[in-house]
Tab-separated table of C-alpha atoms and ligand atoms in Angstrom:
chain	number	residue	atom	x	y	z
S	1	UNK	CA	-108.943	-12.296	-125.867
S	2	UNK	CA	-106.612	-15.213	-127.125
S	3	UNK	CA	-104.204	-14.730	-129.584
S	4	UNK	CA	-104.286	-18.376	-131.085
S	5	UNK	CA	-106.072	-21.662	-130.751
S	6	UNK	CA	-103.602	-22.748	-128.307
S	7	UNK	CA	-104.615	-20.239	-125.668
S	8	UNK	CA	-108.291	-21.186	-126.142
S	9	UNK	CA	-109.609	-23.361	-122.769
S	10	UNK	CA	-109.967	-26.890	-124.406
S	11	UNK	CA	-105.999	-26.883	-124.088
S	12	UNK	CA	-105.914	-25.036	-120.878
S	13	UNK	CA	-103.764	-25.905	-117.477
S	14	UNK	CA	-106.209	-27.791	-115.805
S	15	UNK	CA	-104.691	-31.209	-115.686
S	16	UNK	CA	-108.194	-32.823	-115.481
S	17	UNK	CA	-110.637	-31.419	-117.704
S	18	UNK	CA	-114.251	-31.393	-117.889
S	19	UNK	CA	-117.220	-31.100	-120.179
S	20	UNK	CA	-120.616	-31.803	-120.321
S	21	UNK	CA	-122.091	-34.650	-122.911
S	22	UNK	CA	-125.386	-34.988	-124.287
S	23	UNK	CA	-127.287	-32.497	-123.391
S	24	UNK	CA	-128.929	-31.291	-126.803
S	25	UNK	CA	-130.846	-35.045	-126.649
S	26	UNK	CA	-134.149	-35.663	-124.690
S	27	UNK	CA	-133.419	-37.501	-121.512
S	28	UNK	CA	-129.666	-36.936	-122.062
S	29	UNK	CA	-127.692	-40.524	-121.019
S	30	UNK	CA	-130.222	-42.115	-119.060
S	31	UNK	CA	-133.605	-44.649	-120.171
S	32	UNK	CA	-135.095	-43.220	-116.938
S	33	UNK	CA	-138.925	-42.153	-116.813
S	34	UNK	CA	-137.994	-40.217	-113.155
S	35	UNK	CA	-139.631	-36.775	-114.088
S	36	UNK	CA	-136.733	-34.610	-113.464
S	37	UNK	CA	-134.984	-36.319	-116.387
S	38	UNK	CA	-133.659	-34.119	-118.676
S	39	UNK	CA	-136.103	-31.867	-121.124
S	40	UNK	CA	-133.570	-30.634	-123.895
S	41	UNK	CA	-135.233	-27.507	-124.710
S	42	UNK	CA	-133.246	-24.952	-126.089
S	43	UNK	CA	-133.716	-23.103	-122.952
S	44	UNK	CA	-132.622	-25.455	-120.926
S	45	UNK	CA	-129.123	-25.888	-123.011
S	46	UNK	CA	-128.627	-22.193	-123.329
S	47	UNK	CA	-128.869	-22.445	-118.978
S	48	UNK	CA	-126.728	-25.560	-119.089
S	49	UNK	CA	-123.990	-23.706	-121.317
S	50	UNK	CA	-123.835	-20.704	-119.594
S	51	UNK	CA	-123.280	-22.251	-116.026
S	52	UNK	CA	-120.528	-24.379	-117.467
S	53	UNK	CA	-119.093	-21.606	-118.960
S	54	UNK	CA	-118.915	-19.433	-116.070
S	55	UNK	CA	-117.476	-22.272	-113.974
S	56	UNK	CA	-114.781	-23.175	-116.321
S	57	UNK	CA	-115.565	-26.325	-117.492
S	58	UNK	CA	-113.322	-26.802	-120.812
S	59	UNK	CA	-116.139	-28.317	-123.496
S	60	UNK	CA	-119.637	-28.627	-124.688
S	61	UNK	CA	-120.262	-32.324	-126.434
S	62	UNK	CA	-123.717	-32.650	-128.176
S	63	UNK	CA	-124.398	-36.585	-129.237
S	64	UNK	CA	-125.434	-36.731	-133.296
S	65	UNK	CA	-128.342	-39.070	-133.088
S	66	UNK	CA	-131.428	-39.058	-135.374
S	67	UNK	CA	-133.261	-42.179	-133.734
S	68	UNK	CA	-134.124	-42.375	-130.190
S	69	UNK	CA	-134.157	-45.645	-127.934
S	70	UNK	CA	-138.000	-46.236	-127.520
S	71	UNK	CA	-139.944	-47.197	-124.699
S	72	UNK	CA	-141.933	-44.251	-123.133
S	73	UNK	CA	-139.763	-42.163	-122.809
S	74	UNK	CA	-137.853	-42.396	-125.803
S	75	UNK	CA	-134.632	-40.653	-124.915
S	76	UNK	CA	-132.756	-39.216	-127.283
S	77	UNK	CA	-135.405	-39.297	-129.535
S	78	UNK	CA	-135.396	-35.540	-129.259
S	79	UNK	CA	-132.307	-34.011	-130.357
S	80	UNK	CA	-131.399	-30.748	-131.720
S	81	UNK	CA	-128.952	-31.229	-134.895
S	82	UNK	CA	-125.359	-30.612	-133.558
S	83	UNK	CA	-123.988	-27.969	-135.751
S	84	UNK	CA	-126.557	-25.422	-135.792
S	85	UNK	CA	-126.945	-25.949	-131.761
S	86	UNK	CA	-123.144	-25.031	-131.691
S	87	UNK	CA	-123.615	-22.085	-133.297
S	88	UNK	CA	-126.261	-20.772	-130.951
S	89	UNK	CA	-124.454	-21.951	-128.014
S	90	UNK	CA	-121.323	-19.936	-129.624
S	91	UNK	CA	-122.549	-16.893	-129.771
S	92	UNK	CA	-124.195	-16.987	-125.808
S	93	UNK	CA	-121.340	-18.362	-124.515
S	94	UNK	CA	-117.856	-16.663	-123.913
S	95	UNK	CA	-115.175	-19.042	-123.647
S	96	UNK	CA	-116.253	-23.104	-123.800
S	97	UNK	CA	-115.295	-24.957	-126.433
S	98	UNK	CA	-118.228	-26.358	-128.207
S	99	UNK	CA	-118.125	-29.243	-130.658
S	100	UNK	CA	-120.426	-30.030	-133.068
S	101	UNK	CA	-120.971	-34.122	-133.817
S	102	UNK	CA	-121.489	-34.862	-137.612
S	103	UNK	CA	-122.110	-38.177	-139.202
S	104	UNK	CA	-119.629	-37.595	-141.990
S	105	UNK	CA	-121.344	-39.960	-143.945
S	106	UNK	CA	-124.413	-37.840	-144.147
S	107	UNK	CA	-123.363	-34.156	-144.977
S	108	UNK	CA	-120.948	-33.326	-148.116
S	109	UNK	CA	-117.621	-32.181	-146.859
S	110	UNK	CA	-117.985	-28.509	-148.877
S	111	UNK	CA	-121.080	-27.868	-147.202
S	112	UNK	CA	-119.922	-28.952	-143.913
S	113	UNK	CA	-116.321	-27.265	-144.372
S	114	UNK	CA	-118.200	-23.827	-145.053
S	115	UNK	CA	-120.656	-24.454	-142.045
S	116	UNK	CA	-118.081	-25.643	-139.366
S	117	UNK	CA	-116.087	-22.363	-140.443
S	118	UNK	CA	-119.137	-20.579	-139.853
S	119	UNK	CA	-119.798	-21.815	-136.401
S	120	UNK	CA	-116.072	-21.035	-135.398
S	121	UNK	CA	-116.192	-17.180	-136.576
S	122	UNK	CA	-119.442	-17.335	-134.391
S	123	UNK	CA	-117.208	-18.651	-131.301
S	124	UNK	CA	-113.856	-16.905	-132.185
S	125	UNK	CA	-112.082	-20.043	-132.231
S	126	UNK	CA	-114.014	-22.312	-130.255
S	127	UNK	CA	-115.528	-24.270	-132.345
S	128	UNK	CA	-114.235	-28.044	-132.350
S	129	UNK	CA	-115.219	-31.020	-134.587
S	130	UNK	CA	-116.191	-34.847	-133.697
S	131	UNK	CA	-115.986	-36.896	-136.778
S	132	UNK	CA	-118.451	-39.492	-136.100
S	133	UNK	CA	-117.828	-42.831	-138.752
S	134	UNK	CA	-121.068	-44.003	-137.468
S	135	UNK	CA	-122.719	-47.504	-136.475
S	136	UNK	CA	-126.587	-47.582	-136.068
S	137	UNK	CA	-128.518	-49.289	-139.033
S	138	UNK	CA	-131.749	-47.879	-138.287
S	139	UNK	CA	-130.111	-43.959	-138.618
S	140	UNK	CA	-128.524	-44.695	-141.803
S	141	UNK	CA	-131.670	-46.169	-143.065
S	142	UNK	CA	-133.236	-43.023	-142.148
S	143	UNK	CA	-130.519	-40.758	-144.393
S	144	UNK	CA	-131.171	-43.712	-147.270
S	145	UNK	CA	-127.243	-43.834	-147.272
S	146	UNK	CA	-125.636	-47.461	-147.009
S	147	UNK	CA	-124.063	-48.475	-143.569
S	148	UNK	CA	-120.558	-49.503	-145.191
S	149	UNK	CA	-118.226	-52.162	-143.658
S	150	UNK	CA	-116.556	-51.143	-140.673
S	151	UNK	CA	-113.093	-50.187	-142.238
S	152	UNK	CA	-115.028	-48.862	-144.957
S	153	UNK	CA	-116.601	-46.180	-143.090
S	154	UNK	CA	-113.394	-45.012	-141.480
S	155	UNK	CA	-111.854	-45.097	-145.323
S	156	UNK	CA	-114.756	-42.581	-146.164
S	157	UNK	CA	-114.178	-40.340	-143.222
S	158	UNK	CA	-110.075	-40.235	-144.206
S	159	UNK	CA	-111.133	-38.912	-147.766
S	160	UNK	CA	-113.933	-36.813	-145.952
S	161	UNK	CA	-111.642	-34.974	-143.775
S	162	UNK	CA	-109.208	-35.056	-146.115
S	163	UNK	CA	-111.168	-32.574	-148.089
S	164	UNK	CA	-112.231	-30.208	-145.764
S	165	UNK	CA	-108.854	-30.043	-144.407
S	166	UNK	CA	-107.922	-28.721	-147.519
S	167	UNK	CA	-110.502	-26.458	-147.984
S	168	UNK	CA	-109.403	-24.750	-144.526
S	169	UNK	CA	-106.270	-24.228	-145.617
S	170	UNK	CA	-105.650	-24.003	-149.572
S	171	UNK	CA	-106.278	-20.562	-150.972
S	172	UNK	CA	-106.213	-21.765	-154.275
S	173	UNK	CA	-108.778	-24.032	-156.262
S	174	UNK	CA	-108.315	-27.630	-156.565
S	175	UNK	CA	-109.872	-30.715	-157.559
S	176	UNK	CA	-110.177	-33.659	-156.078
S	177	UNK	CA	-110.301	-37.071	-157.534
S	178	UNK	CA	-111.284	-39.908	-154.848
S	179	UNK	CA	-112.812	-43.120	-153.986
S	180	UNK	CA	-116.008	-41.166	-152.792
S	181	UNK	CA	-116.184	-38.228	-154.042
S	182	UNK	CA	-114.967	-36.183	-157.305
S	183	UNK	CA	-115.059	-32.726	-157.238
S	184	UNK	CA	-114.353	-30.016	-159.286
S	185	UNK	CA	-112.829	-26.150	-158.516
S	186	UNK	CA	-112.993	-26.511	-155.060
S	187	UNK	CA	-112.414	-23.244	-153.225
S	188	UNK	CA	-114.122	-21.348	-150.126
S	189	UNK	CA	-113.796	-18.463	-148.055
S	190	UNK	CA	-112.999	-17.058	-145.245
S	191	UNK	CA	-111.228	-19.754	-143.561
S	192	UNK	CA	-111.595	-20.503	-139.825
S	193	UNK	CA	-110.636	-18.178	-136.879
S	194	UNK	CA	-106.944	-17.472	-136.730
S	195	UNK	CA	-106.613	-19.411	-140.142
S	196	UNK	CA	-106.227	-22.524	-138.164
S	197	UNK	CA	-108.698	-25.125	-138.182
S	198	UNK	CA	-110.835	-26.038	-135.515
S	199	UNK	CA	-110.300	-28.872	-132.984
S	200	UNK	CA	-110.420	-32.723	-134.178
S	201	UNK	CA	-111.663	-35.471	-132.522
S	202	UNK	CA	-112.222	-38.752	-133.017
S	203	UNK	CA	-114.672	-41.262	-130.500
S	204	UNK	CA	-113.488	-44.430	-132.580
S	205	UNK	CA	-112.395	-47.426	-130.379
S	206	UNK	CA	-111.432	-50.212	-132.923
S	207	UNK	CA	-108.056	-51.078	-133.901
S	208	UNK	CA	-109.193	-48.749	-137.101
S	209	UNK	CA	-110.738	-46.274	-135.212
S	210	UNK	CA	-107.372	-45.978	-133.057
S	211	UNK	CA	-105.495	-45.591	-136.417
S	212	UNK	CA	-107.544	-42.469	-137.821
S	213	UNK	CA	-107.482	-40.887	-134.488
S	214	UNK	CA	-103.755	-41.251	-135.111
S	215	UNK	CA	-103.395	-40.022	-138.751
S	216	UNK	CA	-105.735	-37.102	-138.017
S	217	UNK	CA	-107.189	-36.240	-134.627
S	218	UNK	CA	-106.079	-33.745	-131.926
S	219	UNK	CA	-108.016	-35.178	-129.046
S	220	UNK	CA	-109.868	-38.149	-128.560
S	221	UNK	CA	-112.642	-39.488	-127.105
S	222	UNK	CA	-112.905	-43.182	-125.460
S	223	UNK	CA	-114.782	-45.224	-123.028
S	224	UNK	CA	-113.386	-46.660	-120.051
S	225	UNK	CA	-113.403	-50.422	-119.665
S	226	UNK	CA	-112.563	-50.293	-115.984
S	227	UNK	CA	-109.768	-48.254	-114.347
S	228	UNK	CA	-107.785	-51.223	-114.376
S	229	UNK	CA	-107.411	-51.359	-117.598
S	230	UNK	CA	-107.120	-47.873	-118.513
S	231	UNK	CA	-103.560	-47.000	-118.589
S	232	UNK	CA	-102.951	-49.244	-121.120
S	233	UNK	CA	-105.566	-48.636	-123.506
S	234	UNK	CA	-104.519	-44.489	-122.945
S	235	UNK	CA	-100.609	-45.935	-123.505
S	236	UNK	CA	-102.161	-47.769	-126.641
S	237	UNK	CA	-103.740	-44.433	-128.054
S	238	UNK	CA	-100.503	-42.389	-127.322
S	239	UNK	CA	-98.201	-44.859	-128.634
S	240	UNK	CA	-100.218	-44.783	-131.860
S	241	UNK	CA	-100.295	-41.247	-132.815
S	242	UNK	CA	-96.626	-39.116	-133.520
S	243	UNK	CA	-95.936	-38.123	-130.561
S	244	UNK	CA	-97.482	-34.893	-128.776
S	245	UNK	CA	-100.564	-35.152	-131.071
S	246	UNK	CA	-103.042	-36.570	-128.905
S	247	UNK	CA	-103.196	-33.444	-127.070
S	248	UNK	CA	-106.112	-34.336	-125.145
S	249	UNK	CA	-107.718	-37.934	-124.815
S	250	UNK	CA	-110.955	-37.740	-122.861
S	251	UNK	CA	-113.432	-40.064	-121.976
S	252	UNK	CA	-117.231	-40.553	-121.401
S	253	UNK	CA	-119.498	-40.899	-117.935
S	254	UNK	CA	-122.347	-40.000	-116.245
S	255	UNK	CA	-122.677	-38.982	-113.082
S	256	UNK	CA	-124.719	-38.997	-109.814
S	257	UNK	CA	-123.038	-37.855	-107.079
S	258	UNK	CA	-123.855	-36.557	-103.720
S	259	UNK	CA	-122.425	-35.281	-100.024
S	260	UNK	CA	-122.131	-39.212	-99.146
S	261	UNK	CA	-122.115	-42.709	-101.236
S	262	UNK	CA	-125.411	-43.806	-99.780
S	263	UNK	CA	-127.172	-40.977	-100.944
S	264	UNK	CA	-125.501	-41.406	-104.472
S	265	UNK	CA	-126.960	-45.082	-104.803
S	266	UNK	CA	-130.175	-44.428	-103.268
S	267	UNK	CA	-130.644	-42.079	-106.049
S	268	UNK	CA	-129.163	-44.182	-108.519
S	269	UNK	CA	-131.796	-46.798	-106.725
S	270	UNK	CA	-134.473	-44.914	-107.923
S	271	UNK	CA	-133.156	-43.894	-111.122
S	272	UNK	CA	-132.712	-47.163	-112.304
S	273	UNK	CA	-134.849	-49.821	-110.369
S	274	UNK	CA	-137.799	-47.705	-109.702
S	275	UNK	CA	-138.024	-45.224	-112.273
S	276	UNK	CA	-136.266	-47.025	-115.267
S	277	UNK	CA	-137.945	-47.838	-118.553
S	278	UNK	CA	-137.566	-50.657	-119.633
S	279	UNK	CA	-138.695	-51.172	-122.774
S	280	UNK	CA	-136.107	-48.480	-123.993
S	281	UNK	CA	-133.549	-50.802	-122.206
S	282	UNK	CA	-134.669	-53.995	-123.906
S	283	UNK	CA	-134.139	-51.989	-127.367
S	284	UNK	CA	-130.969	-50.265	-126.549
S	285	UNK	CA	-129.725	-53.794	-125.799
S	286	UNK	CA	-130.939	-55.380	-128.944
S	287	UNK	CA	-128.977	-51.896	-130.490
S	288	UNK	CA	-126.198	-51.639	-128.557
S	289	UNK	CA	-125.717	-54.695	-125.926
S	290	UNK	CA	-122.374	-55.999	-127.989
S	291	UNK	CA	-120.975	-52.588	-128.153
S	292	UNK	CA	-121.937	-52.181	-124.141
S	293	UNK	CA	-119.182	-52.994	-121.223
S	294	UNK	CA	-117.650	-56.316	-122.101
S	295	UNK	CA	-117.507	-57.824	-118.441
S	296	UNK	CA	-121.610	-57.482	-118.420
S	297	UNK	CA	-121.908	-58.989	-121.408
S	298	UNK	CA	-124.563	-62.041	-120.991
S	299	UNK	CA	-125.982	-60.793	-118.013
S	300	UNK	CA	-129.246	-58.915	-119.173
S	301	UNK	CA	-130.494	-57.526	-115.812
S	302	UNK	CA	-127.121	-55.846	-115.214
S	303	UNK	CA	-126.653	-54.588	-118.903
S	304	UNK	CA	-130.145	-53.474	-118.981
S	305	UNK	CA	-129.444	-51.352	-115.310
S	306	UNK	CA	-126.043	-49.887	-117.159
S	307	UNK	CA	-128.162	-48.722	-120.016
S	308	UNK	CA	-130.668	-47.074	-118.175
S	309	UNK	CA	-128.035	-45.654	-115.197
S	310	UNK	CA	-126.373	-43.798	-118.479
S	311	UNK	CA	-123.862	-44.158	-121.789
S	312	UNK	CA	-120.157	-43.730	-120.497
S	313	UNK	CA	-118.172	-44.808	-116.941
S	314	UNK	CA	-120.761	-44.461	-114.143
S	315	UNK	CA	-119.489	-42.036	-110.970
S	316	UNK	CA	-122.077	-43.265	-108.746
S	317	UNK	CA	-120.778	-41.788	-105.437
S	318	UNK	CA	-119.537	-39.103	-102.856
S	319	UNK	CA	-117.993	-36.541	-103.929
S	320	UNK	CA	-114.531	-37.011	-102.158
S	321	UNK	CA	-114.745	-40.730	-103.690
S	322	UNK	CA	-115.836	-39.394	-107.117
S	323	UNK	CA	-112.434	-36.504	-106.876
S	324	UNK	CA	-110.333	-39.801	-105.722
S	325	UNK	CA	-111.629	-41.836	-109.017
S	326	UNK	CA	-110.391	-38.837	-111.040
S	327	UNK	CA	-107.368	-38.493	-109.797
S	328	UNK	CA	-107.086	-42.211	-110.644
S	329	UNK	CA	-108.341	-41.688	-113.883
S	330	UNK	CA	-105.591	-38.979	-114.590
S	331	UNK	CA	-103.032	-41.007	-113.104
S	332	UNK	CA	-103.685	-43.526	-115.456
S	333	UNK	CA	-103.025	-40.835	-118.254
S	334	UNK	CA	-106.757	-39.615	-118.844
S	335	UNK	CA	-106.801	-35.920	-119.338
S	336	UNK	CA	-110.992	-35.324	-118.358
S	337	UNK	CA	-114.564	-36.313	-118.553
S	338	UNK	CA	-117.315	-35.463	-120.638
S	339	UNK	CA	-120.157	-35.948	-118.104
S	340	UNK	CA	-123.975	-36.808	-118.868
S	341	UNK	CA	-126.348	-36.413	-115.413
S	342	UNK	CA	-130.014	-36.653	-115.199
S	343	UNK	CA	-130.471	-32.956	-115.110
S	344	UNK	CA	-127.614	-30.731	-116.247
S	345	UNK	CA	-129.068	-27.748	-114.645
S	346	UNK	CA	-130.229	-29.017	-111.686
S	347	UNK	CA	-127.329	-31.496	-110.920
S	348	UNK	CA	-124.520	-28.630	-112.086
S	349	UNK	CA	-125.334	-28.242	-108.080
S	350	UNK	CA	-122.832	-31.270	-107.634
S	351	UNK	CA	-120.241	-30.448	-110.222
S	352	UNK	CA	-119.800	-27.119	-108.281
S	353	UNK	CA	-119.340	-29.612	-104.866
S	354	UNK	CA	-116.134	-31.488	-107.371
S	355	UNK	CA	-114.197	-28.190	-108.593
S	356	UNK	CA	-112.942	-27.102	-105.436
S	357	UNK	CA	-112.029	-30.497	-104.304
S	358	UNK	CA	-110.497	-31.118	-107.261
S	359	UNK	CA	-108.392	-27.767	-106.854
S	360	UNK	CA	-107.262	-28.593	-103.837
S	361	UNK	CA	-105.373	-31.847	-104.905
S	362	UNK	CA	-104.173	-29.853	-108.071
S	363	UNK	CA	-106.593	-31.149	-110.414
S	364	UNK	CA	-107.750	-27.570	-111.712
S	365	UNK	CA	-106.220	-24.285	-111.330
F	401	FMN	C1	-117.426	-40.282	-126.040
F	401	FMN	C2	-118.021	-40.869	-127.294
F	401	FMN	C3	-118.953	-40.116	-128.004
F	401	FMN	C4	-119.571	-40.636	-129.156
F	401	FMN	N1	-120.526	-39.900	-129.762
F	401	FMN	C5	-121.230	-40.451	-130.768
F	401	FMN	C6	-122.327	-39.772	-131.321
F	401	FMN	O1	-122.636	-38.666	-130.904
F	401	FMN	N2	-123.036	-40.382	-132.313
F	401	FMN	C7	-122.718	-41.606	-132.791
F	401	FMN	O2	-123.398	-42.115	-133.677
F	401	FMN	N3	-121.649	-42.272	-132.310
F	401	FMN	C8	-120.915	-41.732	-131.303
F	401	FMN	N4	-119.874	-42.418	-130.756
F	401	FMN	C9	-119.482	-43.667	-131.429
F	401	FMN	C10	-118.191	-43.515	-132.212
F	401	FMN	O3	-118.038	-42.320	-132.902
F	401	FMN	C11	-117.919	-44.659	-133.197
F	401	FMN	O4	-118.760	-44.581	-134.288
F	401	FMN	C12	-118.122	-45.952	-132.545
F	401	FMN	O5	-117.370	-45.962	-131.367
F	401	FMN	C13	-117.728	-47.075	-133.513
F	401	FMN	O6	-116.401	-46.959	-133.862
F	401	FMN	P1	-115.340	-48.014	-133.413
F	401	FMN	O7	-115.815	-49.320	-133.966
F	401	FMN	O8	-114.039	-47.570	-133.998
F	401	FMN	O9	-115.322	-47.992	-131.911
F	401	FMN	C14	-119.230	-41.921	-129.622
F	401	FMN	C15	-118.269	-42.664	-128.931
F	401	FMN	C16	-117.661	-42.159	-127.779
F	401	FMN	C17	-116.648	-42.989	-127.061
């Protein structure tokens, strides 16, 4: 269907791209007991897939968590294990790119070379990686391997990729004499689709994550501090990498939106003040609260209402105002969303309501 991994759709027309984020974890973005919440069966993300597949959404993001957030409902701490869900979302799927999310400190870059090349024979070509450095204590407790120093970890991922770059694309053995890892004869076949690797990117927002996306990634993926302040952290990125690398810089949201505003917060309402949980909240701020939006920082009520609302930029709206904030966002150099909702099937309802609009202000094709 494509002739090379430039045709495929993650670097397609559509000048604001979307995916969807989170869906192979229980409860998705949101510490929200509401019962519609999201049940990550692997039903329910085979449904998810295919509708966003048939509508032309551009990716598939899965989250790499191994320890949930608590509290009764413990979201996310249900999650199918990124790469393998790829794969089966490959092969039932006909043309969405689908990432998988690997801690690279926990899988040994041969193995993970030889399985990623795997996943993108499975998807002709669609398979894309995010190299995740890693942050949570209580997950690398889990895999018994050390949490390094912050620089560290990115130093580790370098030599990490390094390596499986290699193995993509040298046909004959080599060795490989590192910091972290010494290896001997290194060779494997066949390489990925097209012999060209798979998509890279990179969710890193330090100063050092900024610098690996820029030695190594072809799209990234941030967060949005406010849309403000967005242009210039997009310029930062760009300015960063050579340029034309960054083919693709994406961020994070979730999103409730409806025909009118009104009905968007009285949903949100009851997402968050009558159906939240907040014991998950109070642990996902002990976790998380320094890494959460800055300007709520030191006000608990609000940072525990962001945490349960969802991870990423909320779109808490209509939909004309939700089109209008990404037509912002793309003015300010963003090039898409990857969206968590409470219900992926049953909210993919609303996404439906934003392509047109967005097609008729040139959004999408
Ligand atoms: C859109 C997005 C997706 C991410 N996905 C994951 C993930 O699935 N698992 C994870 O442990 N960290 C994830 N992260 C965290 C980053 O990969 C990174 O480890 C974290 O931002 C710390 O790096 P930094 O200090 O450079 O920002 C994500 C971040 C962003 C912005």
């Amino acid at each position: 269907m494509w002739a090379n991994r430039d045709e495929t759709r993650i670097y397609d027309a559509n000048a604001f791209k979307l995916g969807l984020f989170g869906m192979n974890c229980s409860g998705g973005l949101s510490l929200t007991k509401a019962p519609e919440r999201w049940d990550a069966s692997w039903d329910n993300n085979v449904k998810a897939a295919q509708l966003a597949d048939e509508a032309g959404l551009e990716f598939l993001l899965p989250i790499g968590r191994w320890h949930g957030y608590r509290g009764e409902t413990d979201t996310q701490g249900s999650t199918f294990e990124t790469l393998t869900w790829a794969c089966g979302l490959l092969a039932l799927t006909r043309e969405i790119t689908t990432f998988g999310t690997l801690h690279v400190a926990f899988v040994n870059p041969v193995f993970a070379a030889k399985q990623m090349v795997t996943a993108d024979h499975i998807g002709k070509g669609r398979f894309g990686l995010n190299i995740v450095s890693g942050w949570n204590p209580g997950e690398f407790g889990m895999m018994g391997v050390p949490l390094n120093e912050h620089d560290d970890r990115y130093a580790y991922s370098d030599e990490w990729l390094e390596i499986v770059k290699r193995i993509w694309s040298e046909d004959e053995p080599f060795d490989y004499d590192g910091r972290f890892y010494k290896l001997k004869d290194v060779l494997s076949k066949p390489k990925p689709f097209w012999g060209s690797r798979p998509v890279l990117v990179s969710a890193g927002n330090s100063p050092t994550g900024m610098r690996f996306a820029a030695a190594s990634a072809d799209c990234l993926f941030t967060t949005i501090p406010s849309l403000e302040a967005l242009a210039a952290k997009i310029k930062g990125f760009r300015a960063a990498a050579p340029k034309g690398q960054l083919r693709n810089i994406f961020a994070s949201c979730h999103l409730m939106v409806r025909p009118t505003r009104k009905e968007a917060e009285d949903y949100h309402h009851y997402i968050v003040h009558e159906q939240g949980d907040m014991e998950a909240a109070e642990y996902a701020l002990a976790l998380r609260g320094a890494r959460l939006a800055p300007h709520l920082t030191g006000d608990f009520e609000k940072m525990k209402a962001r945490l349960i609302s969802g991870a990423g930029y909320p779109i808490i709206t209509s939909y004309d105002e939700a089109v209008s904030t990404f037509q912002k966002m793309h003015e300010a150099g963003l090039d898409g969303l990857a969206c968590g909702m409470i219900n992926y099937i049953d909210d993919f309802q609303h996404v439906q309501e934003l392509l047109p609009r967005m097609q008729r202000i040139g959004l999408r094709a």
